[in-house]
Amino acid sequence: MDSNSFVNRLSMQSGLPAEVISGKLECMAKVLKAYCTNLDAVAVPGFGTFTPVKNDERIVSTGAGKRMLLPPSIEVTFKSSVVLRKSLGK
């Protein structure tokens, strides 16, 4: 599912215009980015927890035998809450 179909589906289910839904999702993404940049976890009750994991710089070998230095990065993992897992399991 792409972002446009996700926004349209949320819009239909909530009764709110797609522009409002899109704005709310952008705001949520900005908040997640701000907290995860500082390596703080974000817990959304009833939904799950977004946890940032810092990856140090590393050297990788390409298929051509060249070596590349990858810069440090932050990867965000998601663990769903028990409430969400139960509701999806029904």
XYZ file of N, CA, C and O in Angstrom:
360
model
N 0.850 -1.168 0.000
C 0.000 0.000 0.000
C 0.900 1.236 0.000
O 1.791 1.351 0.831
N 0.655 2.144 -0.915
C 1.430 3.378 -0.943
C 0.785 4.426 -0.039
O -0.313 4.221 0.493
N 1.465 5.548 0.136
C 0.994 6.549 1.096
C -0.333 7.177 0.671
O -1.175 7.476 1.517
N -0.539 7.362 -0.632
C -1.800 7.966 -1.085
C -2.994 7.072 -0.784
O -4.036 7.552 -0.322
N -2.865 5.785 -1.024
C -3.985 4.884 -0.741
C -4.199 4.758 0.767
O -5.332 4.613 1.225
N -3.107 4.823 1.546
C -3.229 4.791 3.004
C -4.002 6.014 3.498
O -4.925 5.904 4.312
N -3.645 7.198 2.993
C -4.333 8.442 3.383
C -5.794 8.379 2.959
O -6.693 8.756 3.730
N -6.063 7.909 1.754
C -7.452 7.824 1.284
C -8.278 6.860 2.128
O -9.432 7.130 2.440
N -7.671 5.744 2.507
C -8.392 4.770 3.335
C -8.697 5.348 4.719
O -9.800 5.195 5.238
N -7.703 6.015 5.322
C -7.942 6.662 6.621
C -9.001 7.745 6.506
O -9.822 7.921 7.405
N -8.974 8.473 5.411
C -9.956 9.530 5.186
C -11.372 8.964 5.109
O -12.299 9.500 5.721
N -11.528 7.871 4.380
C -12.855 7.259 4.259
C -13.339 6.723 5.597
O -14.512 6.872 5.949
N -12.444 6.088 6.367
C -12.864 5.481 7.631
C -13.124 6.521 8.722
O -13.972 6.308 9.579
N -12.408 7.636 8.684
C -12.563 8.631 9.744
C -13.578 9.715 9.393
O -14.084 10.397 10.272
N -13.839 9.902 8.098
C -14.746 10.951 7.684
C -14.077 12.311 7.584
O -14.735 13.311 7.310
N -12.769 12.368 7.781
C -12.018 13.615 7.666
C -11.474 13.756 6.250
O -11.212 12.758 5.579
N -11.270 14.999 5.782
C -10.691 15.186 4.445
C -9.272 14.624 4.360
O -8.545 14.583 5.357
N -8.884 14.203 3.172
C -7.560 13.623 2.959
C -6.448 14.606 3.309
O -5.391 14.210 3.799
N -6.679 15.915 3.092
C -5.664 16.920 3.408
C -5.396 16.969 4.910
O -4.253 17.140 5.347
N -6.435 16.827 5.711
C -6.291 16.839 7.169
C -5.511 15.602 7.619
O -4.593 15.691 8.443
N -5.866 14.456 7.085
C -5.173 13.199 7.422
C -3.706 13.297 7.028
O -2.819 12.926 7.797
N -3.436 13.800 5.831
C -2.061 13.935 5.356
C -1.257 14.859 6.267
O -0.105 14.569 6.602
N -1.863 15.960 6.704
C -1.194 16.888 7.611
C -0.888 16.254 8.955
O 0.201 16.454 9.518
N -1.824 15.469 9.464
C -1.604 14.791 10.744
C -0.483 13.749 10.652
O 0.321 13.610 11.563
N -0.438 13.026 9.532
C 0.626 12.036 9.339
C 1.996 12.705 9.207
O 2.990 12.210 9.743
N 2.060 13.846 8.509
C 3.320 14.582 8.385
C 3.784 15.079 9.745
O 4.971 15.024 10.062
N 2.847 15.555 10.557
C 3.170 16.024 11.904
C 3.710 14.869 12.755
O 4.712 15.019 13.462
N 3.079 13.713 12.661
C 3.537 12.538 13.409
C 4.939 12.130 12.972
O 5.793 11.795 13.792
N 5.194 12.187 11.671
C 6.524 11.840 11.154
C 7.584 12.815 11.660
O 8.699 12.407 12.007
N 7.250 14.101 11.732
C 8.197 15.102 12.231
C 8.520 14.862 13.703
O 9.665 14.974 14.124
N 7.502 14.538 14.490
C 7.712 14.269 15.920
C 8.582 13.023 16.086
O 9.530 13.020 16.883
N 8.277 11.957 15.353
C 9.088 10.733 15.425
C 10.535 11.017 15.042
O 11.464 10.558 15.701
N 10.727 11.781 13.980
C 12.082 12.101 13.531
C 12.837 12.901 14.589
O 14.006 12.619 14.865
N 12.181 13.870 15.193
C 12.840 14.700 16.212
C 13.274 13.870 17.412
O 14.402 14.015 17.891
N 12.399 13.021 17.898
C 12.744 12.209 19.070
C 13.773 11.132 18.734
O 14.698 10.889 19.502
N 13.602 10.460 17.601
C 14.512 9.378 17.242
C 15.900 9.904 16.893
O 16.886 9.196 17.076
N 15.999 11.126 16.400
C 17.297 11.732 16.147
C 18.088 11.858 17.441
O 19.305 11.722 17.453
N 17.393 12.100 18.543
C 18.027 12.198 19.864
C 18.126 10.847 20.563
O 18.421 10.785 21.756
N 17.840 9.771 19.826
C 17.878 8.389 20.335
C 16.891 8.152 21.477
O 17.140 7.356 22.378
N 15.760 8.846 21.437
C 14.680 8.633 22.402
C 13.603 7.768 21.761
O 13.214 7.991 20.613
N 13.104 6.791 22.500
C 12.023 5.938 22.010
C 10.692 6.688 22.111
O 10.506 7.548 22.966
N 9.775 6.367 21.204
C 8.442 6.975 21.197
C 7.420 5.858 21.338
O 7.338 4.969 20.493
N 6.638 5.908 22.427
C 5.605 4.899 22.670
C 4.236 5.515 22.401
O 3.923 6.584 22.908
N 3.456 4.840 21.579
C 2.086 5.263 21.285
C 1.176 4.224 21.933
O 1.106 3.084 21.460
N 0.486 4.590 23.025
C -0.358 3.624 23.734
C -1.389 2.976 22.809
O -2.045 3.646 22.024
N -1.481 1.655 22.898
C -2.425 0.912 22.089
C -1.946 0.635 20.679
O -2.608 -0.042 19.909
N -0.791 1.185 20.294
C -0.264 0.995 18.948
C 1.091 0.301 18.966
O 1.262 -0.744 18.355
N 2.071 0.901 19.656
C 3.389 0.278 19.726
C 4.472 1.271 20.079
O 4.202 2.427 20.413
N 5.729 0.823 19.976
C 6.879 1.636 20.348
C 7.869 1.704 19.197
O 8.228 0.682 18.611
N 8.297 2.923 18.877
C 9.323 3.167 17.884
C 10.631 3.368 18.639
O 10.747 4.273 19.467
N 11.629 2.521 18.373
C 12.896 2.564 19.102
C 14.046 2.804 18.123
O 14.242 2.017 17.196
N 14.813 3.882 18.333
C 15.957 4.129 17.452
C 17.160 3.281 17.854
O 17.406 3.048 19.038
N 17.904 2.801 16.862
C 19.116 2.019 17.086
C 20.224 2.669 16.259
O 20.079 2.827 15.041
N 21.307 3.070 16.931
C 22.398 3.727 16.221
C 23.356 2.684 15.661
O 23.815 1.798 16.372
N 23.662 2.812 14.367
C 24.628 1.947 13.705
C 25.906 2.753 13.499
O 25.878 3.837 12.921
N 27.030 2.235 13.975
C 28.304 2.917 13.810
C 28.749 2.856 12.352
O 28.259 2.053 11.571
N 29.722 3.720 12.012
C 30.248 3.661 10.655
C 30.935 2.320 10.443
O 31.451 1.716 11.386
N 30.902 1.857 9.196
C 31.477 0.543 8.922
C 31.981 0.491 7.485
O 31.593 1.308 6.648
N 32.836 -0.479 7.248
C 33.398 -0.692 5.912
C 32.720 -1.915 5.308
O 32.621 -2.959 5.938
N 32.236 -1.766 4.078
C 31.607 -2.879 3.371
C 32.337 -3.087 2.045
O 32.925 -2.156 1.491
N 32.299 -4.291 1.560
C 32.892 -4.615 0.261
C 31.790 -4.718 -0.766
O 30.754 -5.346 -0.530
N 32.015 -4.111 -1.919
C 31.035 -4.183 -2.998
C 31.276 -5.443 -3.807
O 32.272 -6.145 -3.627
N 30.386 -5.721 -4.726
C 30.528 -6.889 -5.576
C 31.751 -6.803 -6.478
O 32.283 -7.813 -6.919
N 32.209 -5.582 -6.767
C 33.373 -5.382 -7.637
C 34.681 -5.472 -6.860
O 35.748 -5.250 -7.419
N 34.614 -5.752 -5.569
C 35.816 -5.885 -4.761
C 36.303 -4.584 -4.152
O 37.342 -4.554 -3.498
N 35.570 -3.493 -4.352
C 35.947 -2.216 -3.755
C 35.404 -2.136 -2.335
O 34.409 -2.760 -2.002
N 36.076 -1.357 -1.525
C 35.624 -1.156 -0.145
C 35.048 0.247 -0.012
O 35.582 1.193 -0.578
N 33.939 0.330 0.728
C 33.281 1.623 0.935
C 33.093 1.857 2.420
O 32.817 0.919 3.183
N 33.213 3.097 2.843
C 32.960 3.480 4.224
C 31.541 4.030 4.304
O 31.216 5.030 3.668
N 30.682 3.349 5.060
C 29.316 3.824 5.268
C 29.279 4.685 6.521
O 29.830 4.305 7.557
N 28.632 5.838 6.453
C 28.579 6.724 7.623
C 27.667 6.147 8.705
O 26.858 5.250 8.436
N 27.785 6.677 9.935
C 26.882 6.219 10.993
C 25.434 6.552 10.624
O 25.175 7.519 9.905
N 24.525 5.739 11.102
C 23.112 5.957 10.792
C 22.250 5.563 11.985
O 22.706 4.889 12.900
N 21.004 6.013 11.934
C 20.033 5.653 12.966
C 18.910 4.890 12.277
O 18.306 5.375 11.322
N 18.659 3.693 12.754
C 17.591 2.842 12.229
C 16.484 2.802 13.272
O 16.750 2.659 14.464
N 15.249 2.938 12.841
C 14.118 2.917 13.764
C 13.409 1.573 13.642
O 13.022 1.166 12.546
N 13.266 0.887 14.777
C 12.529 -0.376 14.800
C 11.168 -0.138 15.451
O 10.998 0.791 16.232
N 10.208 -0.973 15.104
C 8.856 -0.841 15.655
C 8.448 -2.152 16.299
O 8.627 -3.219 15.718
N 7.910 -2.059 17.503
C 7.353 -3.232 18.186
C 5.904 -2.904 18.510
O 5.610 -1.952 19.228
N 4.998 -3.688 17.968
C 3.575 -3.428 18.184
C 3.171 -3.772 19.608
O 3.769 -4.628 20.257
N 2.136 -3.084 20.071
C 1.639 -3.342 21.425
C 0.787 -4.604 21.425
O 0.326 -5.085 20.383
N 0.559 -5.137 22.607
C -0.268 -6.329 22.762
C -1.697 -6.032 22.289
O -2.335 -6.867 21.646
N -2.176 -4.837 22.578
C -3.538 -4.442 22.174
C -3.672 -4.494 20.654
O -4.652 -5.031 20.123
N -2.681 -3.956 19.938
C -2.728 -3.970 18.474
C -2.643 -5.384 17.931
O -3.388 -5.771 17.037
N -1.756 -6.194 18.497
C -1.624 -7.579 18.035
C -2.910 -8.347 18.235
O -3.333 -9.136 17.376
N -3.574 -8.143 19.381
C -4.832 -8.854 19.644
C -5.932 -8.396 18.687
O -6.722 -9.206 18.210
N -5.990 -7.088 18.414
C -7.037 -6.581 17.533
C -6.824 -7.041 16.103
O -7.784 -7.268 15.355
N -5.581 -7.216 15.674
C -5.300 -7.703 14.334
C -5.504 -9.203 14.206
O -5.785 -9.719 13.127
N -5.388 -9.915 15.336
C -5.556 -11.351 15.335
C -6.992 -11.802 15.266
O -7.279 -12.945 14.958
N -7.929 -10.902 15.536
C -9.359 -11.269 15.534
C -9.899 -11.400 14.162
O -9.529 -10.819 13.223
